[in-house]
């Protein structure tokens, strides 16, 4: 049955060496650490923690970050084992193809495109908003939109997407150097925020550390109806509630957005030098540094202002806290930090999207004519242009921010299959010499279970949209992919 047919490791490596579809190995350990931090230390560190604290967990949002980081770490260890033993592009899609079959691989590839393209569009749109905010603090009023006949265009997203699409076409090493500079700047701004935030800390704001559960207030996506409640609560008929320990878990499902990007790093496996050693060090090292930064930022945030004040803010963020304590000047620095932070996120997501599509094209599940690389730069020019165009249109003309939680559910679904796929990989490739997840099968299974649990704490409306997206993917696979798959024609 074609749906269950798998590729061998040898086939995957041979596909990566196919003339005209090759990528160039130029990235080292430092590049990978910075790449992971570039996409993780973005808008999330400045805003999603404040939203989770005000809406779900209060000061206990620290536990939300720890739970999300632990879940991400387990999954990333599984990614590291795959990436070091099968260093080809495609990330979770390729790994699922090797272990669980073509059908599930296509679904995961389809979900990865949802995650990366939606995230790139969401971040690009917010980049345009913050660009206007930064100019406003300098006394310069620049409109966010341009009127094109009957259409309103957000010009900021178009600009940033065009710039980084061009850089990515020019070459991975060129874009990595630009990314490194921007990322080091935003890490410096993050450290500044932590140091200044601790000077305004009031220990009284940590009480109660876990706010008691209460009926939900309609705010920041939380509603009292079935659509705004976690899927798990809806399935078991639990009364709608906010805060408490269930709020901590719901907060973890939300702040998981802040850890997105480490799976994107795995898509660069085919462009990494000495992948057996470099990939595990780069991915896990970046995750460790990001987790420390997130916990310190969250401590500063919840110590500066009561969580109830964050709950009342229309768009809670770190800037909200600094304005509340009379440090408006710091809020201006944060606005610049957010802008720089989102800049590199857009670049990494654009790169990851094109690499996943390249893997799909190589296998014939999307048209192979799209999946060619430049003979000189070894970059997928056609796919990079296509991804850039889609992201620019979504960010410039639509309310793409409504799909924020879709990004989380797409990532978590990929994490589940990669975690389980490691166990299959070890049976298929017992002589592998790369990185190996410790305490297998316990840790991979625990990773899968935790990811499923976080998925079930996303809202029922998110699940409905997710099922609709997957149904569309199945139709495309049945209508095109099954007939054009190279594996089926072999």
PDB file of C-alpha atoms in Angstrom, residues 250-413:
ATOM      1  CA  UNK A 250      -2.818  26.053  28.790  1.00  0.00           C
ATOM      2  CA  UNK A 251      -0.107  28.684  29.174  1.00  0.00           C
ATOM      3  CA  UNK A 252       2.496  26.090  28.177  1.00  0.00           C
ATOM      4  CA  UNK A 253       0.510  25.283  25.026  1.00  0.00           C
ATOM      5  CA  UNK A 254       0.518  29.004  24.186  1.00  0.00           C
ATOM      6  CA  UNK A 255       4.160  29.806  25.015  1.00  0.00           C
ATOM      7  CA  UNK A 256       5.265  26.802  22.986  1.00  0.00           C
ATOM      8  CA  UNK A 257       5.074  29.349  20.158  1.00  0.00           C
ATOM      9  CA  UNK A 258       8.169  30.940  21.687  1.00  0.00           C
ATOM     10  CA  UNK A 259      10.173  27.741  21.155  1.00  0.00           C
ATOM     11  CA  UNK A 260       9.331  27.352  17.495  1.00  0.00           C
ATOM     12  CA  UNK A 261      12.351  27.322  15.278  1.00  0.00           C
ATOM     13  CA  UNK A 262      14.464  24.467  16.492  1.00  0.00           C
ATOM     14  CA  UNK A 263      12.645  22.140  14.122  1.00  0.00           C
ATOM     15  CA  UNK A 264      13.405  24.713  11.408  1.00  0.00           C
ATOM     16  CA  UNK A 265      17.104  24.341  12.231  1.00  0.00           C
ATOM     17  CA  UNK A 266      16.790  20.641  11.362  1.00  0.00           C
ATOM     18  CA  UNK A 267      15.753  21.612   7.820  1.00  0.00           C
ATOM     19  CA  UNK A 268      19.287  22.972   7.329  1.00  0.00           C
ATOM     20  CA  UNK A 269      20.877  19.539   7.971  1.00  0.00           C
ATOM     21  CA  UNK A 270      21.968  19.253   4.347  1.00  0.00           C
ATOM     22  CA  UNK A 271      23.835  22.557   4.596  1.00  0.00           C
ATOM     23  CA  UNK A 272      25.820  21.711   7.741  1.00  0.00           C
ATOM     24  CA  UNK A 273      29.501  20.764   7.897  1.00  0.00           C
ATOM     25  CA  UNK A 274      30.256  17.560   9.879  1.00  0.00           C
ATOM     26  CA  UNK A 275      26.546  17.012  10.709  1.00  0.00           C
ATOM     27  CA  UNK A 276      27.091  14.043  13.072  1.00  0.00           C
ATOM     28  CA  UNK A 277      28.729  16.327  15.631  1.00  0.00           C
ATOM     29  CA  UNK A 278      27.616  19.804  14.599  1.00  0.00           C
ATOM     30  CA  UNK A 279      23.832  19.286  14.492  1.00  0.00           C
ATOM     31  CA  UNK A 280      23.260  17.923  18.036  1.00  0.00           C
ATOM     32  CA  UNK A 281      25.555  20.547  19.543  1.00  0.00           C
ATOM     33  CA  UNK A 282      23.987  23.396  17.597  1.00  0.00           C
ATOM     34  CA  UNK A 283      20.345  22.468  18.150  1.00  0.00           C
ATOM     35  CA  UNK A 284      20.577  21.520  21.844  1.00  0.00           C
ATOM     36  CA  UNK A 285      22.987  24.353  22.672  1.00  0.00           C
ATOM     37  CA  UNK A 286      20.649  26.930  21.172  1.00  0.00           C
ATOM     38  CA  UNK A 287      17.648  25.508  23.036  1.00  0.00           C
ATOM     39  CA  UNK A 288      19.487  25.632  26.389  1.00  0.00           C
ATOM     40  CA  UNK A 289      20.462  29.291  25.942  1.00  0.00           C
ATOM     41  CA  UNK A 290      16.963  30.299  24.820  1.00  0.00           C
ATOM     42  CA  UNK A 291      15.334  28.573  27.805  1.00  0.00           C
ATOM     43  CA  UNK A 292      17.557  30.448  30.272  1.00  0.00           C
ATOM     44  CA  UNK A 293      16.727  33.767  28.599  1.00  0.00           C
ATOM     45  CA  UNK A 294      12.984  33.038  28.641  1.00  0.00           C
ATOM     46  CA  UNK A 295      12.918  32.145  32.334  1.00  0.00           C
ATOM     47  CA  UNK A 296      14.869  35.283  33.290  1.00  0.00           C
ATOM     48  CA  UNK A 297      12.647  37.516  31.154  1.00  0.00           C
ATOM     49  CA  UNK A 298       9.516  35.951  32.662  1.00  0.00           C
ATOM     50  CA  UNK A 299      10.811  36.476  36.210  1.00  0.00           C
ATOM     51  CA  UNK A 300      11.456  40.139  35.429  1.00  0.00           C
ATOM     52  CA  UNK A 301       8.032  40.562  33.812  1.00  0.00           C
ATOM     53  CA  UNK A 302       5.898  39.010  36.567  1.00  0.00           C
ATOM     54  CA  UNK A 303       7.975  40.691  39.274  1.00  0.00           C
ATOM     55  CA  UNK A 304       7.493  44.163  37.798  1.00  0.00           C
ATOM     56  CA  UNK A 305       3.677  44.274  37.602  1.00  0.00           C
ATOM     57  CA  UNK A 306       0.756  42.207  38.958  1.00  0.00           C
ATOM     58  CA  UNK A 307      -0.543  39.606  36.507  1.00  0.00           C
ATOM     59  CA  UNK A 308      -3.991  41.227  36.820  1.00  0.00           C
ATOM     60  CA  UNK A 309      -2.599  44.377  35.200  1.00  0.00           C
ATOM     61  CA  UNK A 310      -1.316  42.326  32.280  1.00  0.00           C
ATOM     62  CA  UNK A 311      -4.751  40.689  31.988  1.00  0.00           C
ATOM     63  CA  UNK A 312      -6.403  44.102  31.613  1.00  0.00           C
ATOM     64  CA  UNK A 313      -4.044  45.332  28.885  1.00  0.00           C
ATOM     65  CA  UNK A 314      -5.355  45.120  25.320  1.00  0.00           C
ATOM     66  CA  UNK A 315      -2.046  43.796  23.933  1.00  0.00           C
ATOM     67  CA  UNK A 316       0.111  42.824  26.938  1.00  0.00           C
ATOM     68  CA  UNK A 317       3.870  42.771  26.409  1.00  0.00           C
ATOM     69  CA  UNK A 318       7.131  43.573  28.160  1.00  0.00           C
ATOM     70  CA  UNK A 319       6.634  47.162  27.079  1.00  0.00           C
ATOM     71  CA  UNK A 320       3.331  47.180  29.037  1.00  0.00           C
ATOM     72  CA  UNK A 321       5.231  46.319  32.219  1.00  0.00           C
ATOM     73  CA  UNK A 322       7.934  48.963  31.736  1.00  0.00           C
ATOM     74  CA  UNK A 323       5.381  51.689  30.998  1.00  0.00           C
ATOM     75  CA  UNK A 324       3.453  50.660  34.133  1.00  0.00           C
ATOM     76  CA  UNK A 325       6.524  51.183  36.359  1.00  0.00           C
ATOM     77  CA  UNK A 326       7.347  54.537  34.750  1.00  0.00           C
ATOM     78  CA  UNK A 327      10.227  53.344  32.574  1.00  0.00           C
ATOM     79  CA  UNK A 328       8.858  54.430  29.219  1.00  0.00           C
ATOM     80  CA  UNK A 329      12.375  54.923  27.884  1.00  0.00           C
ATOM     81  CA  UNK A 330      12.983  51.196  28.330  1.00  0.00           C
ATOM     82  CA  UNK A 331       9.771  50.471  26.416  1.00  0.00           C
ATOM     83  CA  UNK A 332      11.279  52.343  23.456  1.00  0.00           C
ATOM     84  CA  UNK A 333      14.391  50.149  23.601  1.00  0.00           C
ATOM     85  CA  UNK A 334      12.119  47.094  23.717  1.00  0.00           C
ATOM     86  CA  UNK A 335      10.301  48.258  20.575  1.00  0.00           C
ATOM     87  CA  UNK A 336      13.637  48.353  18.752  1.00  0.00           C
ATOM     88  CA  UNK A 337      14.491  44.928  20.194  1.00  0.00           C
ATOM     89  CA  UNK A 338      11.209  43.469  19.001  1.00  0.00           C
ATOM     90  CA  UNK A 339      11.791  44.849  15.506  1.00  0.00           C
ATOM     91  CA  UNK A 340      15.304  43.392  15.315  1.00  0.00           C
ATOM     92  CA  UNK A 341      14.109  40.138  16.862  1.00  0.00           C
ATOM     93  CA  UNK A 342      11.366  39.622  14.312  1.00  0.00           C
ATOM     94  CA  UNK A 343      13.716  40.479  11.435  1.00  0.00           C
ATOM     95  CA  UNK A 344      15.772  37.306  11.807  1.00  0.00           C
ATOM     96  CA  UNK A 345      12.697  35.168  12.552  1.00  0.00           C
ATOM     97  CA  UNK A 346      11.268  36.044   9.152  1.00  0.00           C
ATOM     98  CA  UNK A 347      14.507  35.049   7.443  1.00  0.00           C
ATOM     99  CA  UNK A 348      14.824  31.638   9.123  1.00  0.00           C
ATOM    100  CA  UNK A 349      11.178  30.754   8.481  1.00  0.00           C
ATOM    101  CA  UNK A 350      11.458  31.711   4.811  1.00  0.00           C
ATOM    102  CA  UNK A 351      14.507  29.463   4.513  1.00  0.00           C
ATOM    103  CA  UNK A 352      12.824  26.556   6.321  1.00  0.00           C
ATOM    104  CA  UNK A 353       9.697  26.740   4.151  1.00  0.00           C
ATOM    105  CA  UNK A 354      11.662  26.516   0.924  1.00  0.00           C
ATOM    106  CA  UNK A 355      13.721  23.561   2.211  1.00  0.00           C
ATOM    107  CA  UNK A 356      10.614  21.565   3.128  1.00  0.00           C
ATOM    108  CA  UNK A 357       9.150  22.281  -0.300  1.00  0.00           C
ATOM    109  CA  UNK A 358      12.437  21.226  -1.911  1.00  0.00           C
ATOM    110  CA  UNK A 359      12.182  17.845  -0.192  1.00  0.00           C
ATOM    111  CA  UNK A 360       8.558  17.442  -1.339  1.00  0.00           C
ATOM    112  CA  UNK A 361       9.544  18.290  -4.913  1.00  0.00           C
ATOM    113  CA  UNK A 362      12.484  15.894  -4.926  1.00  0.00           C
ATOM    114  CA  UNK A 363      10.091  13.071  -4.023  1.00  0.00           C
ATOM    115  CA  UNK A 364       7.526  14.061  -6.657  1.00  0.00           C
ATOM    116  CA  UNK A 365       4.779  14.892  -4.159  1.00  0.00           C
ATOM    117  CA  UNK A 366       4.916  18.421  -5.545  1.00  0.00           C
ATOM    118  CA  UNK A 367       6.029  19.202  -9.127  1.00  0.00           C
ATOM    119  CA  UNK A 368       9.701  18.253  -9.540  1.00  0.00           C
ATOM    120  CA  UNK A 369      10.255  21.145 -11.942  1.00  0.00           C
ATOM    121  CA  UNK A 370       9.956  23.505  -8.971  1.00  0.00           C
ATOM    122  CA  UNK A 371      12.661  21.750  -6.951  1.00  0.00           C
ATOM    123  CA  UNK A 372      15.857  22.759  -8.736  1.00  0.00           C
ATOM    124  CA  UNK A 373      18.774  24.667  -7.230  1.00  0.00           C
ATOM    125  CA  UNK A 374      21.038  27.319  -8.702  1.00  0.00           C
ATOM    126  CA  UNK A 375      24.126  25.873 -10.372  1.00  0.00           C
ATOM    127  CA  UNK A 376      26.350  28.535  -8.779  1.00  0.00           C
ATOM    128  CA  UNK A 377      24.766  29.423  -5.420  1.00  0.00           C
ATOM    129  CA  UNK A 378      23.179  25.997  -4.722  1.00  0.00           C
ATOM    130  CA  UNK A 379      19.965  27.608  -3.438  1.00  0.00           C
ATOM    131  CA  UNK A 380      16.363  26.736  -4.507  1.00  0.00           C
ATOM    132  CA  UNK A 381      15.685  30.014  -6.317  1.00  0.00           C
ATOM    133  CA  UNK A 382      12.220  29.158  -7.706  1.00  0.00           C
ATOM    134  CA  UNK A 383      10.925  27.836  -4.397  1.00  0.00           C
ATOM    135  CA  UNK A 384      12.387  30.736  -2.435  1.00  0.00           C
ATOM    136  CA  UNK A 385      10.653  33.212  -4.735  1.00  0.00           C
ATOM    137  CA  UNK A 386       7.360  31.283  -4.484  1.00  0.00           C
ATOM    138  CA  UNK A 387       7.510  31.148  -0.682  1.00  0.00           C
ATOM    139  CA  UNK A 388       8.389  34.834  -0.495  1.00  0.00           C
ATOM    140  CA  UNK A 389       5.448  35.755  -2.726  1.00  0.00           C
ATOM    141  CA  UNK A 390       2.953  33.709  -0.677  1.00  0.00           C
ATOM    142  CA  UNK A 391       4.207  35.084   2.645  1.00  0.00           C
ATOM    143  CA  UNK A 392       4.195  38.669   1.357  1.00  0.00           C
ATOM    144  CA  UNK A 393       0.612  38.404   0.056  1.00  0.00           C
ATOM    145  CA  UNK A 394      -0.664  36.782   3.271  1.00  0.00           C
ATOM    146  CA  UNK A 395       1.034  39.336   5.501  1.00  0.00           C
ATOM    147  CA  UNK A 396       0.269  42.319   3.308  1.00  0.00           C
ATOM    148  CA  UNK A 397      -3.400  41.724   2.533  1.00  0.00           C
ATOM    149  CA  UNK A 398      -4.947  39.330   5.108  1.00  0.00           C
ATOM    150  CA  UNK A 399      -5.613  39.022   8.852  1.00  0.00           C
ATOM    151  CA  UNK A 400      -3.101  36.197   9.113  1.00  0.00           C
ATOM    152  CA  UNK A 401      -2.650  36.799  12.858  1.00  0.00           C
ATOM    153  CA  UNK A 402      -5.920  34.897  13.378  1.00  0.00           C
ATOM    154  CA  UNK A 403      -3.986  31.687  12.638  1.00  0.00           C
ATOM    155  CA  UNK A 404      -1.384  32.044  15.427  1.00  0.00           C
ATOM    156  CA  UNK A 405      -2.409  28.877  17.290  1.00  0.00           C
ATOM    157  CA  UNK A 406      -2.352  26.920  14.010  1.00  0.00           C
ATOM    158  CA  UNK A 407       1.411  27.372  14.079  1.00  0.00           C
ATOM    159  CA  UNK A 408       1.643  25.571  17.421  1.00  0.00           C
ATOM    160  CA  UNK A 409      -0.578  22.651  16.473  1.00  0.00           C
ATOM    161  CA  UNK A 410       1.294  22.112  13.204  1.00  0.00           C
ATOM    162  CA  UNK A 411       4.621  21.978  15.028  1.00  0.00           C
ATOM    163  CA  UNK A 412       3.400  19.712  17.821  1.00  0.00           C
ATOM    164  CA  UNK A 413       1.941  17.222  15.336  1.00  0.00           C
TER     165      UNK A 413
END
